[in-house]
CSV table of C-alpha atoms in Angstrom, one decimal:
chain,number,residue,atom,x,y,z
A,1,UNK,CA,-63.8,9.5,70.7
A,2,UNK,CA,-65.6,7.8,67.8
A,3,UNK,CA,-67.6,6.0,69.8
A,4,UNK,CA,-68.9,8.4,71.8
A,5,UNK,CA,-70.2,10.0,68.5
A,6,UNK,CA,-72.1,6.8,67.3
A,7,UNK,CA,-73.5,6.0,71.1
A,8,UNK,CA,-74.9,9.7,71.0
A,9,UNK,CA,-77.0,9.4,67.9
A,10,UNK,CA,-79.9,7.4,66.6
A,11,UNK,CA,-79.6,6.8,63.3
A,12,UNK,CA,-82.0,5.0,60.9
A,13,UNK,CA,-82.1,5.0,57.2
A,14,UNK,CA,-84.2,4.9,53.7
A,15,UNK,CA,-83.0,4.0,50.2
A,16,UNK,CA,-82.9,6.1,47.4
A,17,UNK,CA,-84.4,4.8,44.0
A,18,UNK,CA,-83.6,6.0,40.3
A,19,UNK,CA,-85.0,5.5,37.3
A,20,UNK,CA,-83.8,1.9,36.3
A,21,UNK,CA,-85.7,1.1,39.7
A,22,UNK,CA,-81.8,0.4,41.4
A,23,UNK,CA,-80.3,1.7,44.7
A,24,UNK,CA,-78.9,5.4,43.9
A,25,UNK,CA,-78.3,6.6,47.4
A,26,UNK,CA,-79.3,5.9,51.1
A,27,UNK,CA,-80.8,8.8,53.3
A,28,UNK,CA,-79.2,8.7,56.4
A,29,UNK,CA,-81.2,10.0,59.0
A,30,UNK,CA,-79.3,11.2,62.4
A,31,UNK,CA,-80.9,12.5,65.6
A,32,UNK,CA,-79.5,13.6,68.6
A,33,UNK,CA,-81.0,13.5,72.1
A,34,UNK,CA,-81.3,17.1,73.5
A,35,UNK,CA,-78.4,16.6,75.8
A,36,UNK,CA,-76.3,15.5,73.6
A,37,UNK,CA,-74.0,17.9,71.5
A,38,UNK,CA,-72.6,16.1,68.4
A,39,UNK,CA,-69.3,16.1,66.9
A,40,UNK,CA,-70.1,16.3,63.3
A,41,UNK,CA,-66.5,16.3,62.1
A,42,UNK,CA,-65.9,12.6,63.7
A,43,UNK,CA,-69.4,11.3,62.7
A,44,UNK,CA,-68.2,12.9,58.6
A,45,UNK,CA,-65.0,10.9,59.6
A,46,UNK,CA,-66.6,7.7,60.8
A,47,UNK,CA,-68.7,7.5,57.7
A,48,UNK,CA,-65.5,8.5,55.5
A,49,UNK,CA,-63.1,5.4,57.6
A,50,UNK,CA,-66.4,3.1,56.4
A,51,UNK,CA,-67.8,4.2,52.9
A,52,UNK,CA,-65.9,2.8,49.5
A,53,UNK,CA,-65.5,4.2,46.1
A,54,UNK,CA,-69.1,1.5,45.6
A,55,UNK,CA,-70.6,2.1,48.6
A,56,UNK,CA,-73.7,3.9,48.0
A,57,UNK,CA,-73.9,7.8,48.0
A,58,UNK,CA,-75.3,9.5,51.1
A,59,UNK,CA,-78.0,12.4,52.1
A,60,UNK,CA,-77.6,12.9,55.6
A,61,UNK,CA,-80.6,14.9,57.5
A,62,UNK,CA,-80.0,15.5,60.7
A,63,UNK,CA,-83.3,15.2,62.6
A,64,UNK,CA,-82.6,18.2,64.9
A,65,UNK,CA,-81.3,21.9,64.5
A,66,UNK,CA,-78.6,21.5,66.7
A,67,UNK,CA,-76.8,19.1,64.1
A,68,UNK,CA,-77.9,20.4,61.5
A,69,UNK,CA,-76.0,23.7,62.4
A,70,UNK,CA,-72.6,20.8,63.1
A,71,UNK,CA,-72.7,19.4,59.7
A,72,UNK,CA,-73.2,23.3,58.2
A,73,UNK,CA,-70.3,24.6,60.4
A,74,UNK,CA,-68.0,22.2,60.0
A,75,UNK,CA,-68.2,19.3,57.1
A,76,UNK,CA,-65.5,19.7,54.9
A,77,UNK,CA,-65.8,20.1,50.8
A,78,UNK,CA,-66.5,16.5,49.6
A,79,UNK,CA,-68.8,15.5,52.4
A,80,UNK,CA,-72.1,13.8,51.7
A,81,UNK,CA,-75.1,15.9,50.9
A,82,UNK,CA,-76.7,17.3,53.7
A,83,UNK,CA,-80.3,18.2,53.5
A,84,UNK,CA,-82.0,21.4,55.2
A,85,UNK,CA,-86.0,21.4,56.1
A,86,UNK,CA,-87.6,24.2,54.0
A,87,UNK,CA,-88.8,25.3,57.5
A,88,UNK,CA,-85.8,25.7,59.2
A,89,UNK,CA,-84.3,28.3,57.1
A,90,UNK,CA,-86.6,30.7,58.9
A,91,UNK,CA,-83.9,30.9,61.6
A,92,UNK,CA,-81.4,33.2,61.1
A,93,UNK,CA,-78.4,31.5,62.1
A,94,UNK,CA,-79.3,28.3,59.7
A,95,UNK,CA,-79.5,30.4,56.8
A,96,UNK,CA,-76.1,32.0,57.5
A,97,UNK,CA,-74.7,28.7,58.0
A,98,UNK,CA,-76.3,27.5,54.6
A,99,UNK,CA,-75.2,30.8,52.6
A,100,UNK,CA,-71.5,29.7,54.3
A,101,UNK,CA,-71.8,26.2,53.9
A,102,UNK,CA,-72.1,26.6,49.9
A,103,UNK,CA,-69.6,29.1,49.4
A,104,UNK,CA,-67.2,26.4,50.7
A,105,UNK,CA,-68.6,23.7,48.5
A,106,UNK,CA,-70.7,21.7,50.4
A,107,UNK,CA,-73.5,19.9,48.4
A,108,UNK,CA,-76.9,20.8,50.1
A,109,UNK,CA,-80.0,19.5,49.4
A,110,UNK,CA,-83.5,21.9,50.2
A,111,UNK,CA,-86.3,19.8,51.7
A,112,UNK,CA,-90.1,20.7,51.7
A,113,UNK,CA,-93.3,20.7,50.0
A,114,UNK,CA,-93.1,21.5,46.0
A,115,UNK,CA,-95.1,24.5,46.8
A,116,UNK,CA,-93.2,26.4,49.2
A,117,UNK,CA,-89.9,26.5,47.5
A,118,UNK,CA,-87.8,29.3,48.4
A,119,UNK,CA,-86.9,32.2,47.3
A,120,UNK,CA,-84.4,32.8,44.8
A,121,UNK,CA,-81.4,34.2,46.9
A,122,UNK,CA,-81.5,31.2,49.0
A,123,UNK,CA,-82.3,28.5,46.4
A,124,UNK,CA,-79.1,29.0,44.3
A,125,UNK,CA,-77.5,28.0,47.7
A,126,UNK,CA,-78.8,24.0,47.2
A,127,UNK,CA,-77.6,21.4,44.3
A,128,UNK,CA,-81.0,19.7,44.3
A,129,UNK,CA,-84.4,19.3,46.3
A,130,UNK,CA,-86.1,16.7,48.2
A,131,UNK,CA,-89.8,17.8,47.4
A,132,UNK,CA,-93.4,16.4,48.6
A,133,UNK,CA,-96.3,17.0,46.9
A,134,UNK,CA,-99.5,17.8,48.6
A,135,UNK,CA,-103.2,16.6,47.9
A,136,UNK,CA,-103.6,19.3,45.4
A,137,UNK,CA,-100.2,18.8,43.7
A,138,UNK,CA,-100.8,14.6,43.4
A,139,UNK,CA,-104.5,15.2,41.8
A,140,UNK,CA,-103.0,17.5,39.2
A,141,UNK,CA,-99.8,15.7,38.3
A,142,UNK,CA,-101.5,11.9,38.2
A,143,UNK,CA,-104.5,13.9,35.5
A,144,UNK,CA,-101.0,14.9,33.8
A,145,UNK,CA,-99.9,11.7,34.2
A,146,UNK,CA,-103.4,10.4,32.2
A,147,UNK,CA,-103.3,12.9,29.3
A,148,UNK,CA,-103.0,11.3,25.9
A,149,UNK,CA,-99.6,12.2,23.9
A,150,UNK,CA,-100.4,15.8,22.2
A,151,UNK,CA,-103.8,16.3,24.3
A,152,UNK,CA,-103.6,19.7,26.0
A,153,UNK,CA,-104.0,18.3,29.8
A,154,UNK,CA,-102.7,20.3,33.3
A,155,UNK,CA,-99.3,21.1,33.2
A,156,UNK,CA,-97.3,18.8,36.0
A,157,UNK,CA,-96.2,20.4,38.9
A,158,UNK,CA,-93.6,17.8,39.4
A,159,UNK,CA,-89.9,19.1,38.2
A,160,UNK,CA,-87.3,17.2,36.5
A,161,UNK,CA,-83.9,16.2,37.9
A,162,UNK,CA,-85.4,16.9,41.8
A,163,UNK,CA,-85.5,14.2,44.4
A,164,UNK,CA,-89.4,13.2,45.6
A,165,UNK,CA,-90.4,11.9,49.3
A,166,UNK,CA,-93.9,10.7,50.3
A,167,UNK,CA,-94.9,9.4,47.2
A,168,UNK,CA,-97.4,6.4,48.0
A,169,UNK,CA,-99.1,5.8,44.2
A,170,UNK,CA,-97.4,3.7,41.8
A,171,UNK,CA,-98.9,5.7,39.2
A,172,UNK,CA,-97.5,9.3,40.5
A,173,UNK,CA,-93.9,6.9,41.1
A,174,UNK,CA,-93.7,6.6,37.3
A,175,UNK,CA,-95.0,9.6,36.1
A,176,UNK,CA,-91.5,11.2,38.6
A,177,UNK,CA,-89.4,8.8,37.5
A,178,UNK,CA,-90.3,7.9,33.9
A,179,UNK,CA,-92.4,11.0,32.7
A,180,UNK,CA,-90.2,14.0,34.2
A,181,UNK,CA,-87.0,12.3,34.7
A,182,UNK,CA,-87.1,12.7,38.7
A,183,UNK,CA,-83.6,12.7,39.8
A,184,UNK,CA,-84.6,9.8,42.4
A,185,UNK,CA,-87.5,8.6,44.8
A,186,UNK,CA,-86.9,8.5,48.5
A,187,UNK,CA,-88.3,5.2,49.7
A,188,UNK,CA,-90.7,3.2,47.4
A,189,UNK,CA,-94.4,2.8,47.1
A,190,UNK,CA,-94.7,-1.1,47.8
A,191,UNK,CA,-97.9,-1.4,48.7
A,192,UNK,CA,-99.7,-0.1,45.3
A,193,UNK,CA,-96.9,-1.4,43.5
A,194,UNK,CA,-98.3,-5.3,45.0
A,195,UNK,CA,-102.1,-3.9,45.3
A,196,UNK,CA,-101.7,-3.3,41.5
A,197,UNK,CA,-100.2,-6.5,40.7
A,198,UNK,CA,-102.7,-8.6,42.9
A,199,UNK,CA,-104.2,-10.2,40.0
A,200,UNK,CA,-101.1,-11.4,39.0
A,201,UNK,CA,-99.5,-13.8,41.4
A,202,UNK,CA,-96.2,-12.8,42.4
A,203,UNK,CA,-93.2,-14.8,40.2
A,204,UNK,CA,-89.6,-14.6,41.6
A,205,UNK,CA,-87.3,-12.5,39.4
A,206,UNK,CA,-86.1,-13.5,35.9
A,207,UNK,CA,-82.9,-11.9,36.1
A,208,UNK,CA,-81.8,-13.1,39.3
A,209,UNK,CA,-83.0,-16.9,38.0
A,210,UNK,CA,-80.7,-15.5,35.0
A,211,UNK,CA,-77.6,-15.1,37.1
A,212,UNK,CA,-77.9,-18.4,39.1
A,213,UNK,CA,-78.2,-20.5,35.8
A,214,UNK,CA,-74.7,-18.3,34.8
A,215,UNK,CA,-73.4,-19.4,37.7
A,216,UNK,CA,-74.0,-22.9,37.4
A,217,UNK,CA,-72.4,-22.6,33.7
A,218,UNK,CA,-69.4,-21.1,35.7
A,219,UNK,CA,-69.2,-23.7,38.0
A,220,UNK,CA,-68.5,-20.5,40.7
A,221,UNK,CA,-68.6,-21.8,44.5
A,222,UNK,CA,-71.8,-23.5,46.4
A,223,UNK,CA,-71.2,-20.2,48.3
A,224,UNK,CA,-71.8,-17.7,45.2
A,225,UNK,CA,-74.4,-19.9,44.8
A,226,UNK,CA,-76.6,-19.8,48.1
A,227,UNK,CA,-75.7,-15.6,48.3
A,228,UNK,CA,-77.8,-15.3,44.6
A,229,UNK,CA,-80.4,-17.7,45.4
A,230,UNK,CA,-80.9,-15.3,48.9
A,231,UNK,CA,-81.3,-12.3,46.7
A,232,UNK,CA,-84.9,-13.2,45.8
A,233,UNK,CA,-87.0,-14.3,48.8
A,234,UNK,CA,-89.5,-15.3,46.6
A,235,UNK,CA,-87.3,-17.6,44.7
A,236,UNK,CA,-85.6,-18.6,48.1
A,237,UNK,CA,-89.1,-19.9,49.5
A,238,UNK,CA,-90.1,-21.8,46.6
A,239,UNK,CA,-86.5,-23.6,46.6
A,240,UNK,CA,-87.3,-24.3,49.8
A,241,UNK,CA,-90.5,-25.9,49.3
A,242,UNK,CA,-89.7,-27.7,46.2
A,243,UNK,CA,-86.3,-29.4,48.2
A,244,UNK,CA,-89.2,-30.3,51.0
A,245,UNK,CA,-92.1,-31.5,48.3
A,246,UNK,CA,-92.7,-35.3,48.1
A,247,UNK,CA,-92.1,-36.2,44.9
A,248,UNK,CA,-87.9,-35.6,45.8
A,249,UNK,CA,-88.7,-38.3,48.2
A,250,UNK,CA,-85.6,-36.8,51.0
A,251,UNK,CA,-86.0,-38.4,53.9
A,252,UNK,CA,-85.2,-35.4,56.1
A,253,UNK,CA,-86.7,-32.0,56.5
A,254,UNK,CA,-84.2,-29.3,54.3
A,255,UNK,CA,-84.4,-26.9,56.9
A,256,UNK,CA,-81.9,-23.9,54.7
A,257,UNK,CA,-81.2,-22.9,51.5
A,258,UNK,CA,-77.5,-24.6,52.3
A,259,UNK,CA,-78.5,-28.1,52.5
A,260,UNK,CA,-81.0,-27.7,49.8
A,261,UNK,CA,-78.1,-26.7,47.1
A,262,UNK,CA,-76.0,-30.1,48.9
A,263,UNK,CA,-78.5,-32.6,49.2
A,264,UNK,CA,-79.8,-31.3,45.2
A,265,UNK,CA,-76.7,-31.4,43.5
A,266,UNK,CA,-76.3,-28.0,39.8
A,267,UNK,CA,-77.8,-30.7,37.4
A,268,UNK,CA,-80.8,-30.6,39.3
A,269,UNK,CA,-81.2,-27.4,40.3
A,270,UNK,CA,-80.6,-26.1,37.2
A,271,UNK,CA,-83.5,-28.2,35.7
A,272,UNK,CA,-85.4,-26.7,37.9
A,273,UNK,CA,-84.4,-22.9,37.8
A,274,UNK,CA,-85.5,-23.6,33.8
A,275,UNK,CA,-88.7,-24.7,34.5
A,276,UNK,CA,-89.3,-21.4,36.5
A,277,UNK,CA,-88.0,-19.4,33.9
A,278,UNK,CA,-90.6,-18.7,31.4
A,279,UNK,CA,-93.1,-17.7,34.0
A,280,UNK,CA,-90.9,-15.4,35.9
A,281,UNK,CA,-91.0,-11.9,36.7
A,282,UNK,CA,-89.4,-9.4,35.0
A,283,UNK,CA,-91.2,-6.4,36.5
A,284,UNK,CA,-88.9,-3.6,36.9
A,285,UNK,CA,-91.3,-2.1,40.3
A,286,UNK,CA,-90.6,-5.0,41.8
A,287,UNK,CA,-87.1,-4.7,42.4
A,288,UNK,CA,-86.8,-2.2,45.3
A,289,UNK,CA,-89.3,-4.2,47.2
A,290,UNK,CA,-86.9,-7.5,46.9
A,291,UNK,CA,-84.0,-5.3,47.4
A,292,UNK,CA,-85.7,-4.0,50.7
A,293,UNK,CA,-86.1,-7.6,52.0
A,294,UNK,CA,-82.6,-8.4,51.3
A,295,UNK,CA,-80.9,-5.2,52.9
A,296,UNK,CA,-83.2,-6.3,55.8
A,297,UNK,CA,-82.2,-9.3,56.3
A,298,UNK,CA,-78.3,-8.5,56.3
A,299,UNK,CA,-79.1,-5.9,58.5
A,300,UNK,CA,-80.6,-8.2,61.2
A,301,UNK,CA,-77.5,-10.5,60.7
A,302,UNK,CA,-75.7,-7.5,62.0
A,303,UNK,CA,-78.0,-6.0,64.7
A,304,UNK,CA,-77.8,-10.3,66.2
A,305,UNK,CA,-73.9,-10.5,65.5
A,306,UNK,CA,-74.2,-14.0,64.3
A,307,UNK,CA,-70.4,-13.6,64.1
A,308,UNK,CA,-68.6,-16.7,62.8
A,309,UNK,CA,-71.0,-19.6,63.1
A,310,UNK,CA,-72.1,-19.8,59.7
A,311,UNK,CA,-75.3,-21.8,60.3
A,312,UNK,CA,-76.8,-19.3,62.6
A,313,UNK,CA,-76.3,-16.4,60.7
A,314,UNK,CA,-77.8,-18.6,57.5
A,315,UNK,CA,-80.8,-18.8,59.4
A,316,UNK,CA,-81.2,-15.4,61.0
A,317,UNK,CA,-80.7,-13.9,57.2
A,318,UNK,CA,-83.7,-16.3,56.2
A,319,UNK,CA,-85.7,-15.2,59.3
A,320,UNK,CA,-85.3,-11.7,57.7
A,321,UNK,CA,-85.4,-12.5,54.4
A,322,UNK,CA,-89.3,-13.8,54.6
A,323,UNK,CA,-90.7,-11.9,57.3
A,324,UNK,CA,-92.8,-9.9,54.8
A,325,UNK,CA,-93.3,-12.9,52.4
A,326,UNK,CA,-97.1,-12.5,53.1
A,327,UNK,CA,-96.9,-9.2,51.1
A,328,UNK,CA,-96.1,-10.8,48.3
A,329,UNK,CA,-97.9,-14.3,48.1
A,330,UNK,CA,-101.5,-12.6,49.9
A,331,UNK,CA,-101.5,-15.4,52.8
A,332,UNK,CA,-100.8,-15.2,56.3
A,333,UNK,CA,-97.7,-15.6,57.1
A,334,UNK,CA,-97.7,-18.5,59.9
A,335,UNK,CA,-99.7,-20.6,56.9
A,336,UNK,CA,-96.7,-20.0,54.3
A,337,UNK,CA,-93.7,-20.8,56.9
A,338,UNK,CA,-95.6,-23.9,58.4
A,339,UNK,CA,-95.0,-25.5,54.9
A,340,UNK,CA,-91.1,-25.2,55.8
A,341,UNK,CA,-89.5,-27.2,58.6
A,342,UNK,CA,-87.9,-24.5,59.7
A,343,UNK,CA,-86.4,-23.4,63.3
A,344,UNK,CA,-89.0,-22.5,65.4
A,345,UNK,CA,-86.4,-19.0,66.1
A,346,UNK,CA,-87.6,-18.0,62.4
A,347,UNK,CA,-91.7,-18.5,63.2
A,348,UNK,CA,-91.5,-17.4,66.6
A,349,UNK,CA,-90.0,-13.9,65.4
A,350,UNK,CA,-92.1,-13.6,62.0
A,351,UNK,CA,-95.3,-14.3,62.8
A,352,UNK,CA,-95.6,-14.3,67.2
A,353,UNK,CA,-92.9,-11.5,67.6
A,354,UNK,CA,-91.3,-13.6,70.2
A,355,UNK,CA,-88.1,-15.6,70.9
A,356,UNK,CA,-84.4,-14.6,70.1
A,357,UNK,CA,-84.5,-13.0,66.9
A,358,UNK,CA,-87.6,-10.9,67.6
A,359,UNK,CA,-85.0,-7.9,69.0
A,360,UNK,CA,-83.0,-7.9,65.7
A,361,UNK,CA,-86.0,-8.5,63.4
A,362,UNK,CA,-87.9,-5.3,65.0
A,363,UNK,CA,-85.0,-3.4,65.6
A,364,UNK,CA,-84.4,-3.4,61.5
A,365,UNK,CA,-88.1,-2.6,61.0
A,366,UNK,CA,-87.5,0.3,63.0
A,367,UNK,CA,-84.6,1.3,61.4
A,368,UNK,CA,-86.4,1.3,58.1
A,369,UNK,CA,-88.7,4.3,59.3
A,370,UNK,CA,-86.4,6.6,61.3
A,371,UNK,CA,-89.2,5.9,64.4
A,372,UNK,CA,-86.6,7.4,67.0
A,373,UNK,CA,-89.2,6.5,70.0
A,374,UNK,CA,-89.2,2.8,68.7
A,375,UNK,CA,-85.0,3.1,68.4
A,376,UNK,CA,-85.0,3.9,71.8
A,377,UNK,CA,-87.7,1.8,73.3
A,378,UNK,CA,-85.8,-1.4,71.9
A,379,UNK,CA,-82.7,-0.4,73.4
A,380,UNK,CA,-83.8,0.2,76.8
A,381,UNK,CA,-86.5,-3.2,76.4
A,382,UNK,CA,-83.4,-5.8,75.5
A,383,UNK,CA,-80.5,-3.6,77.0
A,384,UNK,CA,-78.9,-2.7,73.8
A,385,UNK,CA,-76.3,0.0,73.3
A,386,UNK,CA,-76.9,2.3,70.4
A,387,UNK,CA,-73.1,2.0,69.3
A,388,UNK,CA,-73.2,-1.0,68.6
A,389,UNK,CA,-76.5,-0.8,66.9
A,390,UNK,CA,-75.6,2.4,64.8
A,391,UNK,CA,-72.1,0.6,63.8
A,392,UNK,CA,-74.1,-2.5,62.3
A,393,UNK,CA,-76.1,-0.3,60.5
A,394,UNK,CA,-73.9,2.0,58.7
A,395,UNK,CA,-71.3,-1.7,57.8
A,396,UNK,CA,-74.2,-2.8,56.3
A,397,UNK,CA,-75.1,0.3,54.4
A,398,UNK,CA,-71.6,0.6,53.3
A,399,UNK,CA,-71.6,-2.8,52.1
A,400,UNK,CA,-74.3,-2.0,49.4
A,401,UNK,CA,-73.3,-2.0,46.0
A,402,UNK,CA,-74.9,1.3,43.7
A,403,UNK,CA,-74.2,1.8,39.6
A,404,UNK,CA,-73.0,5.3,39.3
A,405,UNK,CA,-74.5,6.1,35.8
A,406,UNK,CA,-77.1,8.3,37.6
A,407,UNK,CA,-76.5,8.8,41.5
A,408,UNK,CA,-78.2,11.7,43.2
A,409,UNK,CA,-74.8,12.7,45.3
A,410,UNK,CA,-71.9,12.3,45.1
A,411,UNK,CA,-68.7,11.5,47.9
């Protein structure tokens, strides 16, 4: 029965970001195929069998009317948030669901542009907003954004304690977050963030080089060890090409982050985590576009089931944890991995979209945007079954860790 629920749905995802730049919550999007009529009380229970007391909290928005009206009809008090397009409510039998659906608790979440919010009957029927901001409303809130403390500048159109989608401009990200105390950011604007920054190369982060050098000091386990070091692919790559540079004199190509920490020995590696220290990053904007690499790259060790054999799924993490290092060093790709004697499976996937980890590496690029059509497309093109690709998805989503000082739901 459970299965039949997660083979009927495609399902894709995008993180929630707070203040303190850290994972708040995961938007769980969920859409249905015409024919398909959804049991929304087993997916709640699927999701509720998988989530822990750390797993991150969840928005779910169904992608079609059909599940939205499920979820409103049946989720039980506690459920996730469930979000309901602004546009939707013009239909008669959503907004009797909705008025329902809150008088029995449910935590609902309004979704639409900041200037068509609705009226004030149905408003006091959602806990929070998931807004947009149009042309006009980005112009005015980045000049209020400008204006000098105690200048009389254009009042913001951007409310506190709401959730914001679309926002592309690092500049309009912090005035959300850090000028109107914006509940949270749905997705993350990584391309100004690193267009910004371009005149500053990119340095790996000083708090993860923090917690490596602790964990030498602890003496914790080589395995500790290698999970921290793949929490920064920046810092992973440059490992990589410092166990490979010439002046270590190793006769053989260090071909993973494993044999690197073996064949270098803490003493050494600890040197060398202090030499990076003083120059590294401690950019707070950064973070949720490391933390996106590294929930990719678990997620493609999922979607290729590397299962048991420890070496393989070592590599197929790497393989996903640099396939977007050229949007942080500003170089091709195929000239940064060539340094690296690495599998061929990792080039061949990164940079020529080819070879046996292509289908995982795409599929968790698709995942990232919801693109139901591209879902689909790799299913039918490598004969995969949506199940299975739904469950590694939400094990991996479950599996993320989220402080709850400031969460935008709750379970």
């Amino acid at each position: 029965m459970v299965q039949s629920v997660l083979g009927s749905l495609i399902l894709g995802y995008r993180p929630l970001w707070n203040r303190a730049r850290k994972l708040a919550g995961i938007q769980l999007f969920a859409h249905n195929e015409s024919s398909a009529v959804v049991d929304a009380t087993h997916l709640l229970r699927t999701l509720q069998e998988l989530w822990t007391a750390s797993s991150p909290p969840l928005l779910i928005s169904a992608q079609t009317r059909q599940l939205l009206c499920e979820l409103l009809e049946h989720a039980p008090r506690g459920s996730p948030w469930i979000e309901v397009q602004g546009e939707w409510l013009a239909d008669s039998a959503i907004r009797t669901r909705v008025a329902a659906a809150h008088q029995r608790g449910l935590k609902l979440v309004w979704r639409g542009g900041i200037s068509q919010l609705p009226a004030q009957d149905i408003a006091r029927c959602f806990d929070n907003s998931l807004l947009s901001l149009g042309p006009e409303e980005a112009v005015v809130a980045l000049k209020a954004a400008q204006a000098k403390p105690g200048a009389r500048g254009p009042a913001s159109p951007v409310l506190a304690g709401q959730m914001y989608e679309g926002i592309a401009s690092r500049a309009l990200m912090q005035h959300c977050l850090d000028q109107n105390n914006a509940l949270a950011l749905a997705g993350w604007p990584a391309e100004d963030v690193l267009h910004s920054l371009r005149h500053h190369p990119q340095q790996p982060s000083q708090a993860v080089i923090h917690r490596l050098m602790m964990a030498i000091d602890a003496e914790q386990s080589l395995e500790s060890f290698e999970d921290l070091l793949g929490q920064d692919p920046l810092l992973a790559y440059r490992f990589m090409v410092y166990t490979n540079s010439a002046s270590l004199g190793l006769r053989t190509g260090i071909d993973s982050l494993r044999r690197g920490l073996v064949m270098m020995g803490y003493g050494s590696i600890k040197r060398w985590l202090s030499d990076q220290y003083p120059h590294a990053s401690f950019e707070p904007d950064m973070q949720p576009v490391r933390e996106t690499m590294v929930i990719r790259a678990t997620l493609m060790t999922h979607l290729l089931n590397a299962g048991i054999e420890n070496d393989l799924r070592r590599e197929i993490y790497f393989c996903g944890l640099v396939a977007r290092l050229d949007e942080l060093l500003g170089e091709p790709l195929g000239a940064i991995l060539k340094r690296l004697p690495l599998s061929e499976r990792i080039y061949d996937a990164t940079v020529l979209g080819t070879g046996p980890y292509a289908e995982g590496l795409q599929m968790a690029f698709a995942l990232e945007t919801a693109d139901t059509s591209a879902i689909r497309q790799l299913c039918e093109t490598h004969e995969l079954e949506l199940e299975d690709i739904n469950r590694a998805l939400l094990r991996v989503l479950s599996e993320l860790v989220v402080e709850r000082t400031a969460s935008p739901a709750r379970r």
